[in-house]
Amino acid sequence: MKVGVCHIFERRVGLWPAGFDADGELFCNQRYGDWPMDVDRLRDDSWAEPGWMLLSYGKQAFASSCAEGHGAENAVDEKVQTRWKAADAEPGHWLCVDLGEEMDVHAVQINFADDPEMNPACPGEFVQTPDTLRFIDLHSGGPTQWRLETSLDGEGWELLKDNWEAQTDLCHDLVVSASGVSARFIRLSVRAVPYQAIPCVSGLRVFGRRNGEKPPRPQVRVERLGDLDFTVSTEENADTLGYNILWGHSPDKLYHSYLVMGNGLDKKRIGGITKGQSLFVRVDAFNESGITLGEVIRL
């Protein structure tokens, strides 16, 4: 998965369930692929829906401080290329997400980001490659230390995970509460990150369930542009958080997917279909309460 912020070939590795169907056809389930998944459920059903929904997308976020151009909203926009950045490297800067109402929180994913503007305060050397100047680290940069808390009112706080004294340097972490925690506010406080750098977070992602209605079934318009691509449009709906576009050569083999965040689609182009092959499309809508399956359309 492309990041491409610090380096043109900066990537993240993704793992998804794959297998062969009854006809011997290879499939790979990438639906909601970077959300927490129950491995046991996927072992029994490779197409099992996620048990927890994304709660943090587009929600109000605020912080103790923000560097210019790197506001708190960048931590909840579902874009790995953007990031919140504190004003300096002093211990104790915090980032907070307001879910808007009390929700059942089951997992919080913390994605610290590399800062391309950082000047490493550690032994090493710079090496010029054909396309950029790269820093080669000669020693460990130090631990990543933080504290994660929840609150119902933004005043009284409950500890969810304490890594304040941690000696590990994990730049990504997933804090799971199988039983769930009732919360409206999620706050991440940072003590230190490696190399005494200024804290940067590309994603403070919250997963769980909202007590509410699933989105309505989307009214979809699909148009085939040519042999290799098609477009999808829907009307905007305030109760919708995003859409999952599924397609395949048979209505029961919708093995390809493309997830789009937002409450409407305007001629979203999908490419990579096979020339001369039948095409079936389904668009599912989702929000914090669950997923509503769409109607299968044949083109």
Tab-separated table of C-alpha atoms in Angstrom:
chain	number	residue	atom	x	y	z
A	1	MET	CA	0.000	0.000	0.000
A	2	LYS	CA	1.533	3.288	-1.103
A	3	VAL	CA	2.507	5.968	1.412
A	4	GLY	CA	5.144	7.874	-0.543
A	5	VAL	CA	5.693	10.746	1.920
A	6	CYS	CA	9.267	10.279	3.129
A	7	HIS	CA	10.324	8.359	0.021
A	8	ILE	CA	8.736	7.596	-3.343
A	9	PHE	CA	8.830	3.856	-2.567
A	10	GLU	CA	7.585	4.129	1.038
A	11	ARG	CA	4.998	1.372	1.472
A	12	ARG	CA	3.006	-0.582	4.059
A	13	VAL	CA	2.420	-4.338	3.821
A	14	GLY	CA	-1.160	-5.654	3.881
A	15	LEU	CA	-2.330	-9.191	4.685
A	16	TRP	CA	-5.774	-10.482	3.637
A	17	PRO	CA	-7.528	-13.873	3.706
A	18	ALA	CA	-7.236	-15.765	0.429
A	19	GLY	CA	-8.140	-19.186	-0.892
A	20	PHE	CA	-9.803	-21.173	-3.645
A	21	ASP	CA	-13.560	-21.455	-4.091
A	22	ALA	CA	-15.482	-24.629	-4.996
A	23	ASP	CA	-14.645	-24.100	-8.680
A	24	GLY	CA	-10.925	-23.794	-7.959
A	25	GLU	CA	-10.933	-20.035	-8.559
A	26	LEU	CA	-8.541	-17.954	-6.487
A	27	PHE	CA	-10.044	-15.210	-4.320
A	28	CYS	CA	-8.704	-12.614	-1.890
A	29	ASN	CA	-11.021	-10.819	0.508
A	30	GLN	CA	-9.925	-7.174	0.770
A	31	ARG	CA	-13.303	-5.848	1.952
A	32	TYR	CA	-12.710	-3.499	4.912
A	33	GLY	CA	-9.218	-4.939	4.720
A	34	ASP	CA	-7.420	-2.603	7.147
A	35	TRP	CA	-10.069	-2.862	9.885
A	36	PRO	CA	-9.684	-5.259	12.839
A	37	MET	CA	-10.867	-8.734	11.899
A	38	ASP	CA	-11.626	-11.857	13.942
A	39	VAL	CA	-9.293	-14.520	12.540
A	40	ASP	CA	-11.436	-17.372	13.896
A	41	ARG	CA	-14.529	-16.015	12.123
A	42	LEU	CA	-12.595	-15.613	8.883
A	43	ARG	CA	-11.331	-19.164	9.197
A	44	ASP	CA	-14.956	-20.352	9.227
A	45	ASP	CA	-16.194	-17.817	6.670
A	46	SER	CA	-13.717	-16.040	4.394
A	47	TRP	CA	-16.324	-13.331	3.668
A	48	ALA	CA	-17.424	-12.644	7.252
A	49	GLU	CA	-18.255	-8.996	7.875
A	50	PRO	CA	-16.141	-7.092	10.405
A	51	GLY	CA	-17.559	-7.215	13.907
A	52	TRP	CA	-16.489	-3.640	14.664
A	53	MET	CA	-17.131	-0.566	12.536
A	54	LEU	CA	-14.938	2.508	12.028
A	55	LEU	CA	-16.087	5.220	14.466
A	56	SER	CA	-13.495	7.972	14.078
A	57	TYR	CA	-13.688	8.979	10.400
A	58	GLY	CA	-14.356	12.684	9.941
A	59	LYS	CA	-15.069	13.256	13.628
A	60	GLN	CA	-13.958	16.407	15.452
A	61	ALA	CA	-10.346	16.156	16.611
A	62	PHE	CA	-8.299	18.603	18.642
A	63	ALA	CA	-4.856	18.648	20.234
A	64	SER	CA	-2.674	20.384	22.793
A	65	SER	CA	-0.771	21.969	19.878
A	66	CYS	CA	-0.393	21.628	16.131
A	67	ALA	CA	2.432	22.456	13.770
A	68	GLU	CA	1.443	24.636	10.832
A	69	GLY	CA	-0.304	22.600	8.143
A	70	HIS	CA	-0.592	19.499	10.329
A	71	GLY	CA	-3.826	19.904	12.279
A	72	ALA	CA	-5.544	17.323	14.442
A	73	GLU	CA	-8.130	16.638	11.716
A	74	ASN	CA	-5.417	14.847	9.730
A	75	ALA	CA	-5.515	11.982	12.227
A	76	VAL	CA	-9.135	11.101	11.386
A	77	ASP	CA	-9.279	11.616	7.605
A	78	GLU	CA	-8.330	8.008	6.691
A	79	LYS	CA	-5.401	9.250	4.600
A	80	VAL	CA	-2.055	7.723	5.497
A	81	GLN	CA	-0.232	10.568	3.708
A	82	THR	CA	-1.506	13.261	6.120
A	83	ARG	CA	-0.576	13.584	9.787
A	84	TRP	CA	-1.078	15.525	12.990
A	85	LYS	CA	2.167	17.010	14.238
A	86	ALA	CA	2.722	18.632	17.619
A	87	ALA	CA	4.379	22.032	17.895
A	88	ASP	CA	7.535	20.635	19.527
A	89	ALA	CA	9.044	17.507	21.074
A	90	GLU	CA	8.274	18.347	24.702
A	91	PRO	CA	6.682	15.394	26.608
A	92	GLY	CA	2.942	15.432	27.189
A	93	HIS	CA	1.440	16.640	23.906
A	94	TRP	CA	-1.969	15.069	23.345
A	95	LEU	CA	-4.399	14.344	20.523
A	96	CYS	CA	-8.124	13.785	21.165
A	97	VAL	CA	-11.028	12.513	19.041
A	98	ASP	CA	-14.653	13.370	19.850
A	99	LEU	CA	-16.959	10.633	18.514
A	100	GLY	CA	-19.912	12.982	18.873
A	101	GLU	CA	-21.871	10.690	21.180
A	102	GLU	CA	-21.326	7.767	23.515
A	103	MET	CA	-20.333	4.649	21.573
A	104	ASP	CA	-19.170	1.125	22.338
A	105	VAL	CA	-15.405	1.214	21.693
A	106	HIS	CA	-13.609	-2.102	21.151
A	107	ALA	CA	-10.313	-1.137	19.517
A	108	VAL	CA	-8.079	1.874	18.967
A	109	GLN	CA	-5.348	1.835	16.337
A	110	ILE	CA	-2.443	4.254	16.748
A	111	ASN	CA	-0.377	4.966	13.640
A	112	PHE	CA	2.649	7.135	14.337
A	113	ALA	CA	4.094	8.717	11.202
A	114	ASP	CA	7.644	9.436	10.119
A	115	ASP	CA	8.307	13.146	9.856
A	116	PRO	CA	10.129	14.016	6.606
A	117	GLU	CA	11.147	17.356	8.159
A	118	MET	CA	12.940	15.665	11.081
A	119	ASN	CA	16.671	16.138	11.635
A	120	PRO	CA	17.690	12.901	13.401
A	121	ALA	CA	19.498	13.516	16.705
A	122	CYS	CA	21.315	10.186	16.641
A	123	PRO	CA	24.543	8.644	15.319
A	124	GLY	CA	24.335	7.928	11.630
A	125	GLU	CA	25.136	9.191	8.200
A	126	PHE	CA	23.353	10.626	5.186
A	127	VAL	CA	23.681	8.778	1.869
A	128	GLN	CA	22.712	10.248	-1.486
A	129	THR	CA	20.637	7.831	-3.584
A	130	PRO	CA	19.604	8.545	-7.211
A	131	ASP	CA	16.360	10.223	-6.164
A	132	THR	CA	16.784	11.451	-2.565
A	133	LEU	CA	19.030	11.922	0.460
A	134	ARG	CA	18.579	9.038	2.924
A	135	PHE	CA	19.618	8.747	6.557
A	136	ILE	CA	21.242	5.499	7.720
A	137	ASP	CA	20.663	4.877	11.441
A	138	LEU	CA	23.554	3.286	13.321
A	139	HIS	CA	21.831	2.809	16.692
A	140	SER	CA	18.357	2.394	18.190
A	141	GLY	CA	16.461	5.678	18.268
A	142	GLY	CA	14.786	5.060	21.629
A	143	PRO	CA	11.290	3.996	22.753
A	144	THR	CA	7.802	5.098	21.737
A	145	GLN	CA	5.958	6.064	24.927
A	146	TRP	CA	2.314	7.099	25.221
A	147	ARG	CA	-0.894	6.815	27.226
A	148	LEU	CA	-4.402	6.158	25.879
A	149	GLU	CA	-7.502	7.294	27.800
A	150	THR	CA	-11.279	7.396	27.308
A	151	SER	CA	-13.966	9.721	28.622
A	152	LEU	CA	-17.722	10.160	28.469
A	153	ASP	CA	-17.731	13.921	29.074
A	154	GLY	CA	-14.205	15.154	28.227
A	155	GLU	CA	-13.466	15.887	31.883
A	156	GLY	CA	-13.158	12.586	33.753
A	157	TRP	CA	-10.739	10.139	32.121
A	158	GLU	CA	-10.266	6.367	32.355
A	159	LEU	CA	-6.997	4.668	31.437
A	160	LEU	CA	-7.261	2.306	28.456
A	161	LYS	CA	-3.578	1.522	27.855
A	162	ASP	CA	-0.452	2.815	29.623
A	163	ASN	CA	2.763	2.738	27.574
A	164	TRP	CA	4.291	5.704	29.418
A	165	GLU	CA	7.268	3.656	30.593
A	166	ALA	CA	7.488	1.338	27.562
A	167	GLN	CA	10.911	0.460	26.191
A	168	THR	CA	9.678	-0.731	22.786
A	169	ASP	CA	9.790	1.420	19.649
A	170	LEU	CA	6.552	0.247	17.980
A	171	CYS	CA	5.316	2.879	15.540
A	172	HIS	CA	1.934	1.145	15.142
A	173	ASP	CA	-0.192	-0.386	17.877
A	174	LEU	CA	-3.685	-1.809	18.291
A	175	VAL	CA	-5.342	-1.577	21.708
A	176	VAL	CA	-8.214	-4.082	21.957
A	177	SER	CA	-11.024	-4.315	24.498
A	178	ALA	CA	-13.026	-7.446	23.660
A	179	SER	CA	-15.779	-6.557	26.151
A	180	GLY	CA	-15.944	-2.949	24.960
A	181	VAL	CA	-15.690	0.433	26.684
A	182	SER	CA	-18.400	3.099	26.623
A	183	ALA	CA	-16.745	6.336	25.517
A	184	ARG	CA	-17.221	9.537	23.553
A	185	PHE	CA	-13.695	10.950	23.768
A	186	ILE	CA	-10.438	9.106	23.004
A	187	ARG	CA	-7.212	10.868	24.044
A	188	LEU	CA	-3.651	9.917	23.154
A	189	SER	CA	-0.885	11.575	25.206
A	190	VAL	CA	2.691	11.200	23.943
A	191	ARG	CA	5.741	11.194	26.155
A	192	ALA	CA	8.405	10.400	23.561
A	193	VAL	CA	9.052	8.948	20.130
A	194	PRO	CA	12.400	7.744	18.737
A	195	TYR	CA	15.206	10.230	18.046
A	196	GLN	CA	13.576	12.861	20.279
A	197	ALA	CA	11.443	13.723	17.267
A	198	ILE	CA	8.262	15.795	17.301
A	199	PRO	CA	5.272	13.421	17.626
A	200	CYS	CA	3.376	12.791	14.388
A	201	VAL	CA	0.247	10.626	14.070
A	202	SER	CA	-1.239	9.742	10.689
A	203	GLY	CA	-4.182	7.883	12.193
A	204	LEU	CA	-5.943	7.657	15.550
A	205	ARG	CA	-8.556	5.142	14.436
A	206	VAL	CA	-11.383	4.015	16.700
A	207	PHE	CA	-13.456	0.860	16.087
A	208	GLY	CA	-16.609	-0.450	17.721
A	209	ARG	CA	-20.351	0.119	17.378
A	210	ARG	CA	-22.825	2.990	17.577
A	211	ASN	CA	-26.288	2.245	18.895
A	212	GLY	CA	-28.276	3.329	15.854
A	213	GLU	CA	-29.669	2.392	12.459
A	214	LYS	CA	-27.622	1.069	9.583
A	215	PRO	CA	-27.598	3.280	6.462
A	216	PRO	CA	-30.351	2.869	3.873
A	217	ARG	CA	-29.679	0.749	0.806
A	218	PRO	CA	-27.929	3.055	-1.664
A	219	GLN	CA	-29.600	4.053	-4.916
A	220	VAL	CA	-26.852	3.291	-7.404
A	221	ARG	CA	-26.159	4.284	-11.001
A	222	VAL	CA	-23.503	2.210	-12.775
A	223	GLU	CA	-22.177	3.065	-16.218
A	224	ARG	CA	-19.706	1.028	-18.222
A	225	LEU	CA	-17.173	3.299	-19.907
A	226	GLY	CA	-15.446	0.714	-22.068
A	227	ASP	CA	-13.901	-2.722	-22.001
A	228	LEU	CA	-11.803	-2.072	-18.897
A	229	ASP	CA	-13.624	0.372	-16.611
A	230	PHE	CA	-16.943	1.607	-15.241
A	231	THR	CA	-18.267	4.388	-12.987
A	232	VAL	CA	-20.475	4.315	-9.893
A	233	SER	CA	-22.693	7.153	-8.639
A	234	THR	CA	-25.037	7.472	-5.658
A	235	GLU	CA	-27.103	10.175	-4.053
A	236	GLU	CA	-25.600	11.735	-0.921
A	237	ASN	CA	-26.994	10.415	2.337
A	238	ALA	CA	-26.124	11.885	5.724
A	239	ASP	CA	-26.593	8.491	7.437
A	240	THR	CA	-23.868	6.895	5.301
A	241	LEU	CA	-20.190	6.876	6.265
A	242	GLY	CA	-18.839	5.223	3.124
A	243	TYR	CA	-19.323	2.661	0.390
A	244	ASN	CA	-17.753	-0.622	-0.612
A	245	ILE	CA	-17.883	-1.210	-4.372
A	246	LEU	CA	-17.792	-4.930	-5.227
A	247	TRP	CA	-17.573	-6.512	-8.655
A	248	GLY	CA	-16.892	-9.793	-10.409
A	249	HIS	CA	-17.802	-11.983	-13.376
A	250	SER	CA	-20.628	-13.742	-11.481
A	251	PRO	CA	-23.143	-12.494	-8.882
A	252	ASP	CA	-21.737	-14.970	-6.345
A	253	LYS	CA	-18.102	-14.179	-7.147
A	254	LEU	CA	-17.783	-10.490	-6.305
A	255	TYR	CA	-14.119	-10.984	-5.452
A	256	HIS	CA	-12.920	-7.438	-6.224
A	257	SER	CA	-13.597	-4.453	-3.982
A	258	TYR	CA	-12.894	-0.737	-3.650
A	259	LEU	CA	-13.730	1.119	-0.439
A	260	VAL	CA	-14.635	4.820	-0.633
A	261	MET	CA	-15.161	7.077	2.381
A	262	GLY	CA	-17.859	9.757	2.224
A	263	ASN	CA	-21.648	10.026	2.066
A	264	GLY	CA	-21.975	10.041	-1.726
A	265	LEU	CA	-20.338	8.915	-4.970
A	266	ASP	CA	-20.092	10.990	-8.127
A	267	LYS	CA	-19.017	8.879	-11.080
A	268	LYS	CA	-16.313	7.070	-9.157
A	269	ARG	CA	-14.202	5.330	-11.796
A	270	ILE	CA	-13.275	1.684	-11.273
A	271	GLY	CA	-10.745	0.092	-13.619
A	272	GLY	CA	-9.101	-3.264	-14.058
A	273	ILE	CA	-12.055	-5.332	-15.270
A	274	THR	CA	-11.558	-8.090	-17.836
A	275	LYS	CA	-12.455	-7.452	-21.471
A	276	GLY	CA	-15.139	-9.746	-22.856
A	277	GLN	CA	-16.166	-11.063	-19.435
A	278	SER	CA	-19.556	-10.640	-17.757
A	279	LEU	CA	-19.648	-7.925	-15.108
A	280	PHE	CA	-21.745	-7.813	-11.951
A	281	VAL	CA	-21.557	-4.890	-9.488
A	282	ARG	CA	-22.860	-4.391	-5.953
A	283	VAL	CA	-22.448	-1.290	-3.797
A	284	ASP	CA	-22.772	-1.701	-0.018
A	285	ALA	CA	-23.239	1.261	2.324
A	286	PHE	CA	-21.893	1.403	5.861
A	287	ASN	CA	-21.828	3.639	8.923
A	288	GLU	CA	-20.878	3.277	12.592
A	289	SER	CA	-23.834	0.927	13.187
A	290	GLY	CA	-23.270	-1.619	10.449
A	291	ILE	CA	-23.352	-2.530	6.765
A	292	THR	CA	-26.318	-2.493	4.363
A	293	LEU	CA	-25.904	-4.720	1.318
A	294	GLY	CA	-26.776	-3.268	-2.068
A	295	GLU	CA	-28.505	-4.779	-5.061
A	296	VAL	CA	-26.446	-6.754	-7.585
A	297	ILE	CA	-26.438	-4.993	-10.979
A	298	ARG	CA	-25.444	-6.695	-14.233
A	299	LEU	CA	-23.735	-4.596	-16.904
